[in-house]
Short mmCIF file of C-alpha atoms in Angstrom, two decimals:
data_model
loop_
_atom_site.label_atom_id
_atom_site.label_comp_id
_atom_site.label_asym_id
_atom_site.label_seq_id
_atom_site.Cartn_x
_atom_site.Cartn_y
_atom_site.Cartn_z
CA UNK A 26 -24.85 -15.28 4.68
CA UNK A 27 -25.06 -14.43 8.35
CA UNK A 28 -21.82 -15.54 9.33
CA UNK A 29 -22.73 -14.46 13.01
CA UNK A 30 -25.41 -16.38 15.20
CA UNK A 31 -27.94 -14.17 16.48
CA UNK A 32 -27.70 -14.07 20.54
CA UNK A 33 -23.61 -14.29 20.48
CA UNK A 34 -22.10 -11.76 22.30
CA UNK A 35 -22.23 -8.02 21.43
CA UNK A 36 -19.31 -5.49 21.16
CA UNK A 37 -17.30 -8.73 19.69
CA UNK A 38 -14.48 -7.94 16.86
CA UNK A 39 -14.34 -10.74 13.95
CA UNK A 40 -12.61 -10.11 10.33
CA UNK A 41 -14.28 -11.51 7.51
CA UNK A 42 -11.78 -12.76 4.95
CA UNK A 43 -12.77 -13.45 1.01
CA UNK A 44 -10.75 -15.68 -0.96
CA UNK A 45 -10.73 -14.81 -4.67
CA UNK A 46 -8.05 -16.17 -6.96
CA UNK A 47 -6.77 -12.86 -8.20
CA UNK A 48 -6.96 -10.93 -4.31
CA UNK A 49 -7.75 -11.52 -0.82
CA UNK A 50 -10.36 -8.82 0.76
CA UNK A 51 -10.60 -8.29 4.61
CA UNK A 52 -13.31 -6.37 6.46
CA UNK A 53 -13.05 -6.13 10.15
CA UNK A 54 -16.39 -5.65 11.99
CA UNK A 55 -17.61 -4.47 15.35
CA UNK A 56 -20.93 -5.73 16.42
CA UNK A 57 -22.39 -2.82 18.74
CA UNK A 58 -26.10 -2.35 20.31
CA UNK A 59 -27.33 -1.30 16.62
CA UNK A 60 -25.78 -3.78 14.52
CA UNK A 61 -22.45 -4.09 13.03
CA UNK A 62 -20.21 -1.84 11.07
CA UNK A 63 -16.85 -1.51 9.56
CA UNK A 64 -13.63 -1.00 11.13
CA UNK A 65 -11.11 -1.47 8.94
CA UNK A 66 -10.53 -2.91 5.24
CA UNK A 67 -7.42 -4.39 3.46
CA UNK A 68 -6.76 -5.88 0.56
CA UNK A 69 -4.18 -7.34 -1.20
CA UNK A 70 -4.37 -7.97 -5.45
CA UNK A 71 -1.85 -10.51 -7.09
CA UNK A 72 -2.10 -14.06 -8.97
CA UNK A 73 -2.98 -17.17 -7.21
CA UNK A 74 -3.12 -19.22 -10.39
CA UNK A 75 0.26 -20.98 -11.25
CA UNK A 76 1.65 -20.86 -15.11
CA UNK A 77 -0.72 -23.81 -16.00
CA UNK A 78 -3.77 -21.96 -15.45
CA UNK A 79 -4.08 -23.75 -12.16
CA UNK A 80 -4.93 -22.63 -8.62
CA UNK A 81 -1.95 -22.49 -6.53
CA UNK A 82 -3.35 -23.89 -3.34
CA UNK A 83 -0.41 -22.93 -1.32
CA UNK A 84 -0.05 -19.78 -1.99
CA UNK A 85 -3.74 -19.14 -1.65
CA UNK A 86 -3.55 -20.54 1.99
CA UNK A 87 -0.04 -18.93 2.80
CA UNK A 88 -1.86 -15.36 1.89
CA UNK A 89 -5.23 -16.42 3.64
CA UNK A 90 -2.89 -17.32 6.57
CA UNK A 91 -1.31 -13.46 6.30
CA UNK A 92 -4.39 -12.03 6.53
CA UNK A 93 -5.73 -14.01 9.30
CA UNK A 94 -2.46 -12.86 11.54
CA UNK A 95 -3.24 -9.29 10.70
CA UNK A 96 -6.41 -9.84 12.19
CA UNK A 97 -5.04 -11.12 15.45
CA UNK A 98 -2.95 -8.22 15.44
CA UNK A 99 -6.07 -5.91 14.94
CA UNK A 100 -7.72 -7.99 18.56
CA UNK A 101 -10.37 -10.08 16.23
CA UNK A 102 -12.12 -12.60 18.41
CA UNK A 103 -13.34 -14.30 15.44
CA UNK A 104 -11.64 -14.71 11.87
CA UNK A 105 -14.01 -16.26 8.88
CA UNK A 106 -12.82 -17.30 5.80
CA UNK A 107 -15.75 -17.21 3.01
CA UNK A 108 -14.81 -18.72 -1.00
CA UNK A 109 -16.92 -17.88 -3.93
CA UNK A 110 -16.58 -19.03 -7.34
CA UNK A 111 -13.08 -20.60 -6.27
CA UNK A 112 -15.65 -22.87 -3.80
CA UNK A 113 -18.38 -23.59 -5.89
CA UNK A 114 -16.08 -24.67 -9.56
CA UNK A 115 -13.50 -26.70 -7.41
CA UNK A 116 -14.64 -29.95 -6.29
CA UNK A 117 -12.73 -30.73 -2.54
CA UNK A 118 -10.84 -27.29 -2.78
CA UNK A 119 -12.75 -25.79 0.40
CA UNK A 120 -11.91 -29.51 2.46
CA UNK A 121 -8.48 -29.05 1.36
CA UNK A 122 -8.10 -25.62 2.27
CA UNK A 123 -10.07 -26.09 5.98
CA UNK A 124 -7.35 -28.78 6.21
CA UNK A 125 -4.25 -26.15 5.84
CA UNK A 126 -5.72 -23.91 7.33
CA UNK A 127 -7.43 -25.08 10.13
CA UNK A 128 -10.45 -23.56 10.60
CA UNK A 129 -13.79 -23.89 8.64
CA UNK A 130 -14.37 -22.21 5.50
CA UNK A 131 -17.38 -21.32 4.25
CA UNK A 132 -18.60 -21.14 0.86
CA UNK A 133 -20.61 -18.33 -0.58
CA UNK A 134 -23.33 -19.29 -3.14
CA UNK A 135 -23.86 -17.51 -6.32
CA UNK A 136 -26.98 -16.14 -4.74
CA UNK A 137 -25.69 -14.66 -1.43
CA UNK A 138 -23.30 -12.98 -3.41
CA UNK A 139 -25.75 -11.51 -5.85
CA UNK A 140 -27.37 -10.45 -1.91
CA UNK A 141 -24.29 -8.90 -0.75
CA UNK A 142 -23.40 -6.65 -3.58
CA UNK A 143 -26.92 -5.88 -3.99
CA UNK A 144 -26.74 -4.27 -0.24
CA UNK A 145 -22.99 -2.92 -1.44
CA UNK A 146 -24.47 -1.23 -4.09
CA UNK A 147 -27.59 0.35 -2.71
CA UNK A 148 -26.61 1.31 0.58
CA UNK A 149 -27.92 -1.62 3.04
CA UNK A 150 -31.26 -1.14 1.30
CA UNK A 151 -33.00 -2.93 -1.68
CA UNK A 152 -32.86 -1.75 -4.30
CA UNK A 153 -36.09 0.63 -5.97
CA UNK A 154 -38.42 -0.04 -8.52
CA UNK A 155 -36.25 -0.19 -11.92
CA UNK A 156 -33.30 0.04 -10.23
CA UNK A 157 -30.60 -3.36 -11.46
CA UNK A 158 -26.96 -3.57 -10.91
CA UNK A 159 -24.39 -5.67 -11.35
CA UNK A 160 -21.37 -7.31 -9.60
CA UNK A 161 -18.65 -8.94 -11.23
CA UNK A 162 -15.59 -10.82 -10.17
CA UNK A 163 -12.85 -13.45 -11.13
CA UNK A 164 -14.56 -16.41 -11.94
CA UNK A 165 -18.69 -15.06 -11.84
CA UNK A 166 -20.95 -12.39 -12.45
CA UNK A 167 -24.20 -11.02 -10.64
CA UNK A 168 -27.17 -9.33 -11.45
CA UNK A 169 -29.77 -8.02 -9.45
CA UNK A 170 -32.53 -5.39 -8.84
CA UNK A 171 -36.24 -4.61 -7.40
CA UNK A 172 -38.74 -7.22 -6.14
CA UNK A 173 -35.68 -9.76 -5.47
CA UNK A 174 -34.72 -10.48 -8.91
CA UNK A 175 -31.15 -12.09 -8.28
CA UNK A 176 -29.22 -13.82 -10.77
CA UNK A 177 -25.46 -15.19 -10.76
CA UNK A 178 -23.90 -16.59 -14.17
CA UNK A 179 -20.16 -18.47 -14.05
CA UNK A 180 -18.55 -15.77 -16.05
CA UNK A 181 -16.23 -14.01 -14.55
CA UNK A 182 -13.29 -11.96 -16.62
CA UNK A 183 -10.97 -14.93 -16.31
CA UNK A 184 -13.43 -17.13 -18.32
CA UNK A 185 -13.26 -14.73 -21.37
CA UNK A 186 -9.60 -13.97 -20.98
CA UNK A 187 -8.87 -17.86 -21.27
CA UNK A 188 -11.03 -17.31 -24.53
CA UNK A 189 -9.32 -14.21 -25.82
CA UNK A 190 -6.30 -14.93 -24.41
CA UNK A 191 -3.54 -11.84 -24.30
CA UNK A 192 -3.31 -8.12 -22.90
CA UNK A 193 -6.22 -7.35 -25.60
CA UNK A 194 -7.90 -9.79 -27.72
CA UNK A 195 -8.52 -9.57 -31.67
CA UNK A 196 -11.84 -8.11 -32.64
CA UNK A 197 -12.87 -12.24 -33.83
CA UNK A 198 -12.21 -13.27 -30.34
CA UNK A 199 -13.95 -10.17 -29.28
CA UNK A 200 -17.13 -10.96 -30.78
CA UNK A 201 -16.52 -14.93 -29.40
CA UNK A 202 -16.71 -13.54 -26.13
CA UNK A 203 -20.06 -11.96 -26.91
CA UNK A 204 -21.17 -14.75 -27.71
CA UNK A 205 -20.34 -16.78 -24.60
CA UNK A 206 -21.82 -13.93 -22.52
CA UNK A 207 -25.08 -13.94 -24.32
CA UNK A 208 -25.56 -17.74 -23.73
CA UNK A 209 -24.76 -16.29 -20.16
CA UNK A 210 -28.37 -15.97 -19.79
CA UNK A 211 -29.12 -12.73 -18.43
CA UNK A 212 -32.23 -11.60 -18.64
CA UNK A 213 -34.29 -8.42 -16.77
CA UNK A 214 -38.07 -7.89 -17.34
CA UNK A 215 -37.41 -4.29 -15.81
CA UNK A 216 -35.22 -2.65 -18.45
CA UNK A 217 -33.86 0.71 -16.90
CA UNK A 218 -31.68 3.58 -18.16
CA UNK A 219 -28.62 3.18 -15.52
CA UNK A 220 -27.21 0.22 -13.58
CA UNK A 221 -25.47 0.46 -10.48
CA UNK A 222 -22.15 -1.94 -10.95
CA UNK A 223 -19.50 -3.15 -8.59
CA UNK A 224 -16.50 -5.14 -9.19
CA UNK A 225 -14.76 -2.47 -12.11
CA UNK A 226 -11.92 -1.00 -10.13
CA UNK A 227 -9.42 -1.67 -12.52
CA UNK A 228 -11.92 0.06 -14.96
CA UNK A 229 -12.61 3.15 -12.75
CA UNK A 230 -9.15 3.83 -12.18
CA UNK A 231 -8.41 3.80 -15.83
CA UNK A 232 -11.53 6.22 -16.38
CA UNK A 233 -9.83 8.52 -13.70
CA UNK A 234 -6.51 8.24 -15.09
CA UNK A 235 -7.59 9.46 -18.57
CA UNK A 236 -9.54 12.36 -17.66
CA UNK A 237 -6.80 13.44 -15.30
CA UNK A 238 -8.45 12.85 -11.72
CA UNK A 239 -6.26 11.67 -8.89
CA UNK A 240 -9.53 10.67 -6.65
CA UNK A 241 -11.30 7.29 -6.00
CA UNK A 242 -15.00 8.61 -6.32
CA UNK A 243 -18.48 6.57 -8.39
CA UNK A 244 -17.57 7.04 -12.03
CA UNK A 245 -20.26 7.54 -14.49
CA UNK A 246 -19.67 5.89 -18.04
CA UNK A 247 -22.62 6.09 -20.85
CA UNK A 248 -22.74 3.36 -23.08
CA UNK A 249 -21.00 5.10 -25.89
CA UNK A 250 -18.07 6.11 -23.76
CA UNK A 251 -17.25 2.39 -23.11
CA UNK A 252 -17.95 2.23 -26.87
CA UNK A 253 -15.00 4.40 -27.53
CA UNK A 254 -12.58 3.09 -24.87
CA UNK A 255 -12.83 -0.42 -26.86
CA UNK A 256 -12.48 1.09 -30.01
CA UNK A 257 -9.28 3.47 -28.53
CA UNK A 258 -7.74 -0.06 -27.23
CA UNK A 259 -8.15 -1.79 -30.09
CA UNK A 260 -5.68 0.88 -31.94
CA UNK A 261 -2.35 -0.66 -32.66
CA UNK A 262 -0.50 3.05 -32.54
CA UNK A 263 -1.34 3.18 -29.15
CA UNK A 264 0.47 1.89 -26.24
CA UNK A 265 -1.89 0.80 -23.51
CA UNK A 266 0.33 -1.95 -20.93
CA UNK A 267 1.75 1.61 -19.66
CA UNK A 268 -1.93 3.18 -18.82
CA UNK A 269 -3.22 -0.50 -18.29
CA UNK A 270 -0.82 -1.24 -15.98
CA UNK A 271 -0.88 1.94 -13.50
CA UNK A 272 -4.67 1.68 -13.56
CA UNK A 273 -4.08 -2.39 -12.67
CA UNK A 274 -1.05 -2.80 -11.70
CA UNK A 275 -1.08 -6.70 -10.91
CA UNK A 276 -3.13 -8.04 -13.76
CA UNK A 277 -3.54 -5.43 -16.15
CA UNK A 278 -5.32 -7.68 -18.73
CA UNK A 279 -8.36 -8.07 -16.75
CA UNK A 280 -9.61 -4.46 -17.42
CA UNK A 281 -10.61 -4.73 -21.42
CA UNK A 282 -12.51 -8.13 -20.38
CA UNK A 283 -14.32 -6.20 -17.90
CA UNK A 284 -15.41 -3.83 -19.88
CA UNK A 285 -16.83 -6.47 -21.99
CA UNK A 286 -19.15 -7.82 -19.51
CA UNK A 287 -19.99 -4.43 -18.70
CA UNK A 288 -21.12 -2.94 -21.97
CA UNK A 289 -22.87 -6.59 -22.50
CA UNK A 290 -24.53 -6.70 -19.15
CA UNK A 291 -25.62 -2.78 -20.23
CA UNK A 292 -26.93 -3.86 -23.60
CA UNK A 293 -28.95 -6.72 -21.43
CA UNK A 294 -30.44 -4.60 -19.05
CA UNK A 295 -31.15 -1.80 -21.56
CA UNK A 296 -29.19 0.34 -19.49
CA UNK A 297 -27.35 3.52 -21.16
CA UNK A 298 -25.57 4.45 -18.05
CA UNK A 299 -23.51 2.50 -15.47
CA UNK A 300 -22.76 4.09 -12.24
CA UNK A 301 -19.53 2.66 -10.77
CA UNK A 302 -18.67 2.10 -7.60
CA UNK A 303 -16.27 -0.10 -5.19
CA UNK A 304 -18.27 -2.82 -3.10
CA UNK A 305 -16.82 -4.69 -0.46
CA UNK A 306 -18.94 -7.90 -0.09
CA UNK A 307 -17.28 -8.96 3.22
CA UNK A 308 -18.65 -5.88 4.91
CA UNK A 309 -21.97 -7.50 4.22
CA UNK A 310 -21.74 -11.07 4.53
CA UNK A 311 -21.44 -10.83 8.24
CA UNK A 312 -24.59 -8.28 8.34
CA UNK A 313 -26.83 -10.58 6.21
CA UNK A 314 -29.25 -13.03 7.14
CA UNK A 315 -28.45 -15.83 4.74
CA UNK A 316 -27.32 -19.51 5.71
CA UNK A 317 -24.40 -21.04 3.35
CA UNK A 318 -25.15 -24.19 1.38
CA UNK A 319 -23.11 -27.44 1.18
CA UNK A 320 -22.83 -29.94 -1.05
CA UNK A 321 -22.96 -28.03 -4.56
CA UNK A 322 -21.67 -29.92 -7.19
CA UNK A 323 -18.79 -27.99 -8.99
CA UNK A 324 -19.46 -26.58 -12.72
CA UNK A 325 -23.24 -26.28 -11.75
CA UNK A 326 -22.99 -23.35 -14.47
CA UNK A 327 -26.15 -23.60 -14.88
CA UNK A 328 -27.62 -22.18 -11.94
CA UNK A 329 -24.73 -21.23 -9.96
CA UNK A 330 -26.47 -21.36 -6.74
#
């Protein structure tokens, strides 16, 4: 999604804002002779979803609203709010957010995402013969690799934890959620030994914390290491909210559903190796050539275009 007309004005600031519903991500971006690039990134984590399971629309836009002052602070000419799943599953949600807000806000199909963590993940460039990765978030999950193969599913970690339900769900609901990922649909005719995956902060930081490291760097997890790390979490003698929390501190349930779509997405793919590493999709969403689309129907799980 090129959020940007080509011929505006160079050397312009803007901030480009994504609305999740368990953080808010801002990438501020100077546009210069050679293209643009990243000035500065915040983000804030926390629960937009009220005790009903419901999205707490004022909240949302009283954060969204935060985040646009801080770029006015930081000289943005332009501020763009772009939605993802929370767009695409909630029928009038973007209308009644441009109405508290303001200002349009645009939504991001399954597809651009798939695009922009795609260019995350290999380093503006796409991605080499074999290569696949994957990027997963709140309320979707995408897959992608070489010749253009994109693919975006509705299953996010928040759709399995409203299956499993608690901190860490019983090896029966375990093997439900399985289940609802393989109907998922995910398929690669280019199996390959390691996948490139975004999305799993929570899930690095818990590598890092039980191996000792105190450094946010790409974290390399075979298949039989994740393997363990379910079987350690299932243990009742152990005490994980402590760990669980410090690696997640707002949320700390959403890292064993995580590492369910991971291993799954692994198994997939054929993969015996995921690289991990943090993505920022709004620092590409402003470089990319895409064009939004209107007027998808929400629960198009199907697709999820």
């Amino acid at each position: 999604m090129k959020l940007i007309k080509q011929g505006e004005q160079e050397g312009r600031r803007c901030a480009v804002i994504g609305l999740y519903t368990d953080r808010m991500a801002m990438s501020v971006m100077q546009r210069g002779e050679q293209g643009s690039f990243c000035l500065y990134r915040r983000q804030w984590e926390g629960e937009l979803l009220d005790q009903q399971g419901e999205l707490d629309v004022e909240r949302l836009a009283g954060v969204a609203d935060s985040f646009r002052r801080l770029a006015q602070k930081l000289c943005c000419e332009e501020v763009h709010f772009c939605g993802y799943g929370l767009l695409r599953y909630r029928q009038g949600l973007r209308e009644e957010l441009e109405q508290k807000l303001g200002c349009p806000v645009q939504m991001v199909s399954g597809l651009q995402q798939a695009r922009a963590a795609s260019l995350g993940l290999f380093g503006g460039q796409s991605a080499g013969r074999g290569a696949a990765g994957i990027y997963s978030g709140d309320l979707s999950t995408q897959f992608f690799g070489a010749v253009g193969w994109r693919q975006s599913v509705p299953l996010g970690w928040r759709a399995l934890w409203k299956q499993g339900e608690g901190l860490i769900p019983n090896r029966v609901q375990e093997e439900q959620l399985r289940e609802l990922l393989a109907r998922g649909g995910v398929h690669s005719d280019l199996p390959t030994p390691r996948i490139d995956a975004g999305g799993f902060d929570g899930v690095v930081r818990l590598a890092l914390l039980l191996c000792g490291a105190d450094q946010d760097t790409t974290v390399c997890l075979e298949s039989e290491n994740i393997r363990q790390l379910l079987f350690l979490l299932h243990n009742p003698s152990l005490n994980w909210l402590g760990p669980l929390q410090k690696a997640q501190p707002q949320l700390p349930q959403k890292i064993f559903y995580q590492l369910i779509i991971l291993q799954e997405a692994m198994r997939a793919l054929g993969a015996g190796q995921a690289a991990l590493r943090q993505v920022w999709l709004e620092d590409w969403l402003e470089k990319d050539d895409c064009r939004e689309k209107r007027g998808i129907p929400a629960g198009l799980a199907g697709a999820d275009l």
